[in-house]
């Protein structure tokens, strides 16, 4: 959430894909995400700014595994539709991890304390792990 023009999102896909193909002994596996060997990663990058999403889509290095979508995450109906339809494509109920980068201040300014709390509750509903950049 808050993918901007998608460069970091694309780099995450590249890094996750690279790490998933490396063979490591169990004693070198340190995180929950590393304990399962995944070879098929898919990422949804969302941003409220349609122009940024257009740029991300134009420069998408891996459109079969990386999807960019314009999304006002605070719009409950739009959020529900976007998240459900994306997850259903892969037979999933939740994302493994959500990255929320450079969005908390904007949400707080636009929607107040209650909006920020709702944002965090909602993101946690849709993901197993949350990586949040506080602002």
N, CA, C and O atoms as a DFTB+ gen file, in Angstrom:
540 C
 N C O
     1  1       0.870      -1.170       0.000
     2  2       0.000       0.000       0.000
     3  2       0.907       1.218       0.000
     4  3       1.770       1.370       0.864
     5  1       0.698       2.080      -0.978
     6  2       1.579       3.227      -1.123
     7  2       2.774       2.880      -1.993
     8  3       3.904       3.254      -1.681
     9  1       2.525       2.158      -3.096
    10  2       3.630       1.656      -3.921
    11  2       4.285       2.718      -4.790
    12  3       5.352       2.478      -5.356
    13  1       3.657       3.904      -4.907
    14  2       4.222       4.979      -5.705
    15  2       4.391       4.503      -7.149
    16  3       3.434       3.985      -7.724
    17  1       5.557       4.656      -7.748
    18  2       5.764       4.242      -9.144
    19  2       6.266       2.808      -9.273
    20  3       6.608       2.371     -10.372
    21  1       6.314       2.082      -8.180
    22  2       6.550       0.654      -8.233
    23  2       7.976       0.154      -8.192
    24  3       8.190      -1.058      -8.230
    25  1       8.966       1.036      -8.113
    26  2      10.356       0.563      -8.137
    27  2      10.676      -0.347      -6.947
    28  3      11.265      -1.413      -7.125
    29  1      10.293       0.065      -5.745
    30  2      10.567      -0.757      -4.561
    31  2       9.772      -2.056      -4.616
    32  3      10.273      -3.114      -4.236
    33  1       8.542      -1.973      -5.085
    34  2       7.705      -3.169      -5.205
    35  2       8.349      -4.182      -6.148
    36  3       8.390      -5.374      -5.843
    37  1       8.843      -3.724      -7.273
    38  2       9.523      -4.603      -8.230
    39  2      10.802      -5.177      -7.624
    40  3      11.120      -6.346      -7.840
    41  1      11.536      -4.362      -6.868
    42  2      12.765      -4.845      -6.218
    43  2      12.440      -5.904      -5.159
    44  3      13.190      -6.866      -4.993
    45  1      11.332      -5.730      -4.448
    46  2      10.921      -6.747      -3.461
    47  2      10.608      -8.070      -4.148
    48  3      11.018      -9.130      -3.677
    49  1       9.885      -8.008      -5.257
    50  2       9.590      -9.232      -5.998
    51  2      10.877      -9.911      -6.444
    52  3      11.018     -11.127      -6.314
    53  1      11.806      -9.135      -6.966
    54  2      13.083      -9.698      -7.411
    55  2      13.836     -10.340      -6.238
    56  3      14.373     -11.440      -6.373
    57  1      13.874      -9.659      -5.099
    58  2      14.594     -10.185      -3.938
    59  2      13.924     -11.437      -3.378
    60  3      14.599     -12.420      -3.072
    61  1      12.598     -11.404      -3.243
    62  2      11.884     -12.577      -2.742
    63  2      12.076     -13.765      -3.685
    64  3      12.278     -14.892      -3.234
    65  1      12.012     -13.515      -4.975
    66  2      12.185     -14.588      -5.950
    67  2      13.581     -15.168      -5.882
    68  3      13.757     -16.384      -5.959
    69  1      14.583     -14.301      -5.737
    70  2      15.967     -14.750      -5.634
    71  2      16.166     -15.594      -4.375
    72  3      16.792     -16.653      -4.428
    73  1      15.634     -15.129      -3.245
    74  2      15.775     -15.849      -1.982
    75  2      15.041     -17.177      -1.989
    76  3      15.481     -18.128      -1.344
    77  1      13.924     -17.256      -2.712
    78  2      13.139     -18.489      -2.707
    79  2      13.836     -19.611      -3.458
    80  3      13.550     -20.784      -3.219
    81  1      14.749     -19.268      -4.364
    82  2      15.423     -20.311      -5.129
    83  2      16.748     -20.738      -4.495
    84  3      17.343     -21.734      -4.908
    85  1      17.208     -19.986      -3.492
    86  2      18.448     -20.368      -2.802
    87  2      18.154     -21.492      -1.819
    88  3      17.155     -21.452      -1.101
    89  1      19.008     -22.476      -1.789
    90  2      18.864     -23.587      -0.845
    91  2      19.658     -23.256       0.418
    92  3      20.850     -22.955       0.353
    93  1      18.983     -23.316       1.566
    94  2      19.639     -23.036       2.839
    95  2      19.403     -24.189       3.790
    96  3      18.322     -24.777       3.810
    97  1      20.417     -24.514       4.579
    98  2      20.188     -25.520       5.618
    99  2      19.195     -24.982       6.649
   100  3      19.145     -23.771       6.866
   101  1      18.407     -25.844       7.288
   102  2      17.409     -25.393       8.260
   103  2      17.979     -24.512       9.369
   104  3      17.301     -23.597       9.837
   105  1      19.218     -24.774       9.797
   106  2      19.793     -23.969      10.879
   107  2      20.067     -22.525      10.462
   108  3      20.244     -21.659      11.318
   109  1      20.103     -22.258       9.155
   110  2      20.312     -20.889       8.676
   111  2      18.989     -20.176       8.396
   112  3      18.992     -19.007       8.008
   113  1      17.885     -20.847       8.583
   114  2      16.580     -20.264       8.343
   115  2      16.130     -19.579       9.620
   116  3      15.948     -20.220      10.655
   117  1      15.950     -18.250       9.532
   118  2      15.694     -17.490      10.751
   119  2      14.308     -16.894      10.867
   120  3      13.927     -16.479      11.961
   121  1      13.537     -16.830       9.803
   122  2      12.227     -16.200       9.922
   123  2      11.128     -17.153       9.479
   124  3      11.370     -18.152       8.802
   125  1       9.929     -16.812       9.881
   126  2       8.767     -17.614       9.504
   127  2       8.626     -17.682       7.998
   128  3       8.300     -18.735       7.450
   129  1       8.870     -16.560       7.317
   130  2       8.722     -16.541       5.862
   131  2       9.763     -17.402       5.169
   132  3       9.518     -17.885       4.064
   133  1      10.924     -17.607       5.793
   134  2      11.978     -18.395       5.169
   135  2      11.815     -19.889       5.415
   136  3      12.483     -20.689       4.761
   137  1      10.946     -20.288       6.339
   138  2      10.843     -21.699       6.659
   139  2      10.097     -22.484       5.588
   140  3      10.263     -23.701       5.500
   141  1       9.298     -21.836       4.790
   142  2       8.574     -22.486       3.707
   143  2       9.219     -22.081       2.393
   144  3       9.429     -20.896       2.135
   145  1       9.528     -23.058       1.571
   146  2      10.113     -22.759       0.268
   147  2       9.007     -22.358      -0.698
   148  3       8.209     -23.196      -1.116
   149  1       8.959     -21.092      -1.049
   150  2       8.015     -20.583      -2.038
   151  2       8.773     -20.341      -3.330
   152  3       9.889     -19.823      -3.321
   153  1       8.169     -20.713      -4.416
   154  2       8.803     -20.429      -5.704
   155  2       7.892     -19.616      -6.596
   156  3       8.286     -19.242      -7.701
   157  1       6.693     -19.338      -6.148
   158  2       5.721     -18.641      -6.972
   159  2       5.179     -17.433      -6.211
   160  3       4.184     -17.543      -5.495
   161  1       5.829     -16.285      -6.364
   162  2       5.420     -15.071      -5.674
   163  2       4.580     -14.205      -6.591
   164  3       4.842     -14.104      -7.790
   165  1       3.569     -13.586      -6.011
   166  2       2.745     -12.611      -6.708
   167  2       2.585     -11.428      -5.776
   168  3       2.397     -11.597      -4.571
   169  1       2.660     -10.227      -6.335
   170  2       2.570      -9.017      -5.531
   171  2       1.551      -8.077      -6.140
   172  3       1.494      -7.891      -7.356
   173  1       0.746      -7.487      -5.266
   174  2      -0.188      -6.436      -5.639
   175  2       0.342      -5.128      -5.070
   176  3       0.494      -4.989      -3.857
   177  1       0.620      -4.181      -5.937
   178  2       1.044      -2.846      -5.513
   179  2      -0.103      -1.874      -5.694
   180  3      -0.672      -1.780      -6.781
   181  1      -0.452      -1.147      -4.636
   182  2      -1.585      -0.214      -4.669
   183  2      -1.137       1.190      -4.304
   184  3      -0.253       1.390      -3.471
   185  1      -1.772       2.151      -4.951
   186  2      -1.549       3.548      -4.605
   187  2      -2.802       4.319      -4.980
   188  3      -3.521       3.932      -5.901
   189  1      -3.065       5.403      -4.274
   190  2      -4.248       6.218      -4.534
   191  2      -4.088       7.064      -5.795
   192  3      -5.082       7.504      -6.373
   193  1      -2.864       7.293      -6.221
   194  2      -2.559       8.185      -7.343
   195  2      -2.527       7.402      -8.654
   196  3      -1.632       6.587      -8.880
   197  1      -3.502       7.655      -9.504
   198  2      -3.613       6.938     -10.777
   199  2      -2.409       7.175     -11.688
   200  3      -1.996       6.263     -12.404
   201  1      -1.842       8.377     -11.676
   202  2      -0.674       8.670     -12.520
   203  2       0.528       7.827     -12.086
   204  3       1.263       7.310     -12.927
   205  1       0.722       7.692     -10.786
   206  2       1.821       6.844     -10.292
   207  2       1.604       5.388     -10.680
   208  3       2.552       4.693     -11.046
   209  1       0.369       4.926     -10.604
   210  2       0.063       3.539     -10.988
   211  2       0.267       3.339     -12.486
   212  3       0.731       2.277     -12.903
   213  1      -0.066       4.326     -13.296
   214  2       0.189       4.223     -14.738
   215  2       1.686       4.081     -15.005
   216  3       2.093       3.253     -15.821
   217  1       2.498       4.872     -14.332
   218  2       3.954       4.760     -14.498
   219  2       4.452       3.384     -14.050
   220  3       5.279       2.762     -14.715
   221  1       3.933       2.923     -12.909
   222  2       4.343       1.612     -12.407
   223  2       3.987       0.516     -13.409
   224  3       4.790      -0.383     -13.660
   225  1       2.808       0.590     -13.968
   226  2       2.351      -0.409     -14.935
   227  2       3.199      -0.367     -16.209
   228  3       3.568      -1.411     -16.747
   229  1       3.505       0.833     -16.685
   230  2       4.332       0.973     -17.897
   231  2       5.733       0.396     -17.704
   232  3       6.320      -0.140     -18.644
   233  1       6.265       0.504     -16.497
   234  2       7.632       0.039     -16.221
   235  2       7.672      -1.307     -15.512
   236  3       8.714      -1.697     -14.985
   237  1       6.565      -2.013     -15.493
   238  2       6.470      -3.278     -14.774
   239  2       7.364      -4.340     -15.433
   240  3       7.120      -4.727     -16.576
   241  1       8.399      -4.815     -14.717
   242  2       9.310      -5.791     -15.298
   243  2       8.759      -7.216     -15.321
   244  3       9.336      -8.095     -15.962
   245  1       7.652      -7.446     -14.629
   246  2       7.144      -8.816     -14.508
   247  2       5.613      -8.813     -14.370
   248  3       5.099      -9.164     -13.307
   249  1       4.882      -8.428     -15.412
   250  2       3.432      -8.282     -15.294
   251  2       2.679      -9.575     -14.971
   252  3       1.535      -9.518     -14.518
   253  1       3.292     -10.728     -15.195
   254  2       2.610     -11.976     -14.843
   255  2       2.642     -12.240     -13.333
   256  3       1.867     -13.057     -12.836
   257  1       3.526     -11.561     -12.604
   258  2       3.637     -11.781     -11.156
   259  2       3.473     -10.517     -10.330
   260  3       3.404     -10.579      -9.102
   261  1       3.411      -9.375     -10.992
   262  2       3.345      -8.091     -10.310
   263  2       2.207      -7.271     -10.908
   264  3       2.223      -6.942     -12.094
   265  1       1.224      -6.948     -10.081
   266  2       0.051      -6.203     -10.512
   267  2       0.012      -4.870      -9.793
   268  3       0.208      -4.810      -8.579
   269  1      -0.241      -3.802     -10.531
   270  2      -0.405      -2.482      -9.928
   271  2      -1.851      -2.052     -10.092
   272  3      -2.448      -2.217     -11.155
   273  1      -2.403      -1.498      -9.025
   274  2      -3.814      -1.149      -9.006
   275  2      -4.009       0.184      -8.288
   276  3      -3.488       0.391      -7.192
   277  1      -4.767       1.089      -8.918
   278  2      -5.156       2.318      -8.234
   279  2      -6.178       1.947      -7.170
   280  3      -7.159       1.259      -7.453
   281  1      -5.945       2.402      -5.953
   282  2      -6.836       2.051      -4.851
   283  2      -6.807       3.137      -3.787
   284  3      -5.746       3.490      -3.273
   285  1      -7.991       3.664      -3.461
   286  2      -8.144       4.497      -2.277
   287  2      -8.458       3.527      -1.150
   288  3      -9.610       3.135      -0.963
   289  1      -7.451       3.148      -0.415
   290  2      -7.609       2.098       0.588
   291  2      -8.668       2.461       1.631
   292  3      -9.283       1.567       2.213
   293  1      -8.886       3.723       1.871
   294  2      -9.855       4.141       2.885
   295  2     -11.297       4.065       2.375
   296  3     -12.230       4.262       3.154
   297  1     -11.493       3.788       1.102
   298  2     -12.818       3.557       0.549
   299  2     -13.146       2.078       0.765
   300  3     -12.633       1.208       0.061
   301  1     -13.998       1.812       1.740
   302  2     -14.262       0.436       2.180
   303  2     -14.719      -0.460       1.039
   304  3     -14.226      -1.580       0.901
   305  1     -15.640       0.006       0.232
   306  2     -16.166      -0.811      -0.869
   307  2     -15.087      -1.118      -1.904
   308  3     -14.952      -2.257      -2.352
   309  1     -14.328      -0.107      -2.276
   310  2     -13.250      -0.294      -3.255
   311  2     -12.182      -1.238      -2.698
   312  3     -11.689      -2.113      -3.409
   313  1     -11.832      -1.057      -1.439
   314  2     -10.833      -1.908      -0.792
   315  2     -11.293      -3.365      -0.788
   316  3     -10.540      -4.258      -1.174
   317  1     -12.512      -3.597      -0.358
   318  2     -13.054      -4.958      -0.272
   319  2     -13.027      -5.639      -1.642
   320  3     -12.583      -6.780      -1.772
   321  1     -13.503      -4.933      -2.645
   322  2     -13.556      -5.493      -3.999
   323  2     -12.157      -5.807      -4.528
   324  3     -11.926      -6.884      -5.078
   325  1     -11.227      -4.871      -4.361
   326  2      -9.864      -5.052      -4.873
   327  2      -9.164      -6.203      -4.178
   328  3      -8.588      -7.069      -4.836
   329  1      -9.208      -6.222      -2.862
   330  2      -8.501      -7.264      -2.104
   331  2      -9.088      -8.645      -2.371
   332  3      -8.356      -9.598      -2.636
   333  1     -10.405      -8.745      -2.299
   334  2     -11.041     -10.048      -2.520
   335  2     -10.769     -10.587      -3.919
   336  3     -10.424     -11.758      -4.077
   337  1     -10.922      -9.748      -4.926
   338  2     -10.740     -10.255      -6.292
   339  2      -9.295     -10.671      -6.541
   340  3      -9.048     -11.665      -7.223
   341  1      -8.342      -9.924      -5.998
   342  2      -6.935     -10.296      -6.183
   343  2      -6.629     -11.617      -5.475
   344  3      -6.031     -12.515      -6.067
   345  1      -7.029     -11.732      -4.235
   346  2      -6.739     -12.950      -3.470
   347  2      -7.438     -14.173      -4.071
   348  3      -6.868     -15.264      -4.085
   349  1      -8.649     -14.003      -4.557
   350  2      -9.380     -15.120      -5.159
   351  2      -8.666     -15.681      -6.379
   352  3      -8.763     -16.877      -6.653
   353  1      -7.951     -14.838      -7.117
   354  2      -7.192     -15.310      -8.282
   355  2      -6.200     -16.397      -7.912
   356  3      -5.856     -17.241      -8.739
   357  1      -5.741     -16.377      -6.666
   358  2      -4.715     -17.316      -6.216
   359  2      -5.231     -18.269      -5.137
   360  3      -4.450     -18.993      -4.519
   361  1      -6.528     -18.268      -4.914
   362  2      -7.112     -19.165      -3.927
   363  2      -6.666     -18.856      -2.509
   364  3      -6.482     -19.765      -1.699
   365  1      -6.493     -17.591      -2.210
   366  2      -5.992     -17.171      -0.899
   367  2      -7.046     -16.359      -0.162
   368  3      -7.893     -15.714      -0.780
   369  1      -6.985     -16.397       1.163
   370  2      -7.867     -15.587       1.993
   371  2      -7.153     -14.349       2.522
   372  3      -7.791     -13.349       2.849
   373  1      -5.806     -14.421       2.605
   374  2      -4.999     -13.325       3.138
   375  2      -3.698     -13.211       2.356
   376  3      -3.253     -14.154       1.702
   377  1      -3.109     -12.033       2.444
   378  2      -1.754     -11.838       1.935
   379  2      -0.779     -12.367       2.979
   380  3      -1.099     -12.387       4.167
   381  1       0.399     -12.791       2.554
   382  2       1.419     -13.210       3.512
   383  2       1.980     -12.009       4.263
   384  3       2.182     -12.061       5.476
   385  1       2.229     -10.930       3.531
   386  2       2.794      -9.732       4.153
   387  2       2.281      -8.498       3.417
   388  3       2.115      -8.510       2.197
   389  1       2.037      -7.444       4.169
   390  2       1.665      -6.154       3.586
   391  2       2.726      -5.131       3.974
   392  3       3.163      -5.068       5.123
   393  1       3.125      -4.342       3.001
   394  2       4.067      -3.245       3.223
   395  2       3.273      -1.948       3.097
   396  3       2.630      -1.708       2.074
   397  1       3.316      -1.121       4.120
   398  2       2.636       0.178       4.095
   399  2       3.712       1.241       4.234
   400  3       4.230       1.489       5.323
   401  1       4.034       1.862       3.109
   402  2       5.156       2.788       3.056
   403  2       4.667       4.195       2.722
   404  3       3.971       4.406       1.729
   405  1       5.036       5.132       3.552
   406  2       4.733       6.560       3.339
   407  2       3.240       6.828       3.192
   408  3       2.838       7.636       2.355
   409  1       2.417       6.163       3.993
   410  2       0.981       6.406       3.907
   411  2       0.352       6.825       5.238
   412  3      -0.713       7.443       5.234
   413  1       0.963       6.517       6.349
   414  2       0.298       6.744       7.636
   415  2       0.050       8.223       7.925
   416  3      -0.999       8.569       8.469
   417  1       0.976       9.091       7.579
   418  2       0.771      10.517       7.839
   419  2      -0.380      11.053       6.994
   420  3      -1.214      11.808       7.494
   421  1      -0.433      10.674       5.724
   422  2      -1.503      11.128       4.849
   423  2      -2.859      10.648       5.374
   424  3      -3.812      11.424       5.443
   425  1      -2.939       9.381       5.739
   426  2      -4.193       8.834       6.265
   427  2      -4.582       9.560       7.547
   428  3      -5.747       9.909       7.734
   429  1      -3.621       9.786       8.424
   430  2      -3.901      10.476       9.682
   431  2      -4.386      11.899       9.429
   432  3      -5.346      12.342      10.059
   433  1      -3.744      12.616       8.526
   434  2      -4.157      13.986       8.224
   435  2      -5.536      14.037       7.568
   436  3      -6.326      14.932       7.868
   437  1      -5.833      13.096       6.685
   438  2      -7.097      13.091       5.948
   439  2      -8.263      12.493       6.735
   440  3      -9.412      12.891       6.545
   441  1      -7.963      11.530       7.626
   442  2      -9.029      10.766       8.282
   443  2      -8.961      10.785       9.807
   444  3      -9.797      10.173      10.472
   445  1      -7.981      11.477      10.359
   446  2      -7.893      11.613      11.811
   447  2      -7.451      10.338      12.519
   448  3      -7.088       9.344      11.891
   449  1      -7.493      10.402      13.846
   450  2      -7.079       9.258      14.675
   451  2      -7.919       8.024      14.376
   452  3      -7.388       6.920      14.246
   453  1      -9.229       8.212      14.266
   454  2     -10.105       7.057      14.027
   455  2      -9.825       6.434      12.657
   456  3      -9.884       5.213      12.510
   457  1      -9.523       7.255      11.668
   458  2      -9.195       6.733      10.345
   459  2      -7.907       5.937      10.345
   460  3      -7.809       4.897       9.694
   461  1      -6.915       6.431      11.080
   462  2      -5.651       5.706      11.170
   463  2      -5.843       4.365      11.877
   464  3      -5.289       3.350      11.455
   465  1      -6.628       4.366      12.952
   466  2      -6.915       3.092      13.641
   467  2      -7.648       2.118      12.717
   468  3      -7.326       0.930      12.674
   469  1      -8.633       2.627      11.981
   470  2      -9.379       1.783      11.043
   471  2      -8.470       1.233       9.951
   472  3      -8.581       0.067       9.573
   473  1      -7.580       2.067       9.448
   474  2      -6.617       1.635       8.433
   475  2      -5.794       0.457       8.961
   476  3      -5.673      -0.568       8.289
   477  1      -5.236       0.601      10.148
   478  2      -4.389      -0.455      10.718
   479  2      -5.190      -1.726      10.987
   480  3      -4.714      -2.827      10.713
   481  1      -6.400      -1.582      11.521
   482  2      -7.247      -2.771      11.757
   483  2      -7.543      -3.487      10.443
   484  3      -7.483      -4.714      10.363
   485  1      -7.860      -2.707       9.425
   486  2      -8.213      -3.297       8.140
   487  2      -7.028      -4.010       7.497
   488  3      -7.162      -5.132       7.009
   489  1      -5.875      -3.360       7.499
   490  2      -4.697      -3.992       6.899
   491  2      -4.396      -5.306       7.617
   492  3      -4.099      -6.314       6.975
   493  1      -4.473      -5.294       8.934
   494  2      -4.193      -6.519       9.699
   495  2      -5.200      -7.625       9.392
   496  3      -4.871      -8.807       9.493
   497  1      -6.407      -7.255       9.023
   498  2      -7.420      -8.246       8.638
   499  2      -7.021      -8.975       7.351
   500  3      -7.333     -10.153       7.178
   501  1      -6.325      -8.265       6.447
   502  2      -6.011      -8.801       5.129
   503  2      -4.645      -9.470       5.031
   504  3      -4.305      -9.994       3.970
   505  1      -3.846      -9.470       6.106
   506  2      -2.484      -9.985       5.983
   507  2      -2.036     -10.737       7.223
   508  3      -2.543     -10.511       8.322
   509  1      -1.090     -11.622       7.034
   510  2      -0.498     -12.352       8.165
   511  2       0.546     -11.485       8.870
   512  3       0.637     -11.506      10.098
   513  1       1.326     -10.729       8.115
   514  2       2.390      -9.883       8.658
   515  2       2.274      -8.490       8.066
   516  3       1.875      -8.326       6.913
   517  1       2.626      -7.485       8.863
   518  2       2.561      -6.098       8.428
   519  2       3.909      -5.430       8.666
   520  3       4.446      -5.453       9.773
   521  1       4.439      -4.838       7.605
   522  2       5.636      -4.014       7.717
   523  2       5.173      -2.580       7.489
   524  3       4.723      -2.231       6.398
   525  1       5.286      -1.750       8.528
   526  2       4.746      -0.406       8.506
   527  2       5.850       0.620       8.674
   528  3       6.675       0.521       9.583
   529  1       5.857       1.610       7.787
   530  2       6.780       2.731       7.929
   531  2       6.039       3.841       8.669
   532  3       5.193       4.509       8.075
   533  1       6.338       4.053       9.955
   534  2       5.660       5.128      10.679
   535  2       6.207       6.483      10.215
   536  3       7.382       6.618       9.873
   537  1       5.336       7.456      10.214
   538  2       5.743       8.803       9.797
   539  2       5.448       9.785      10.893
   540  3       5.716      10.977      10.742
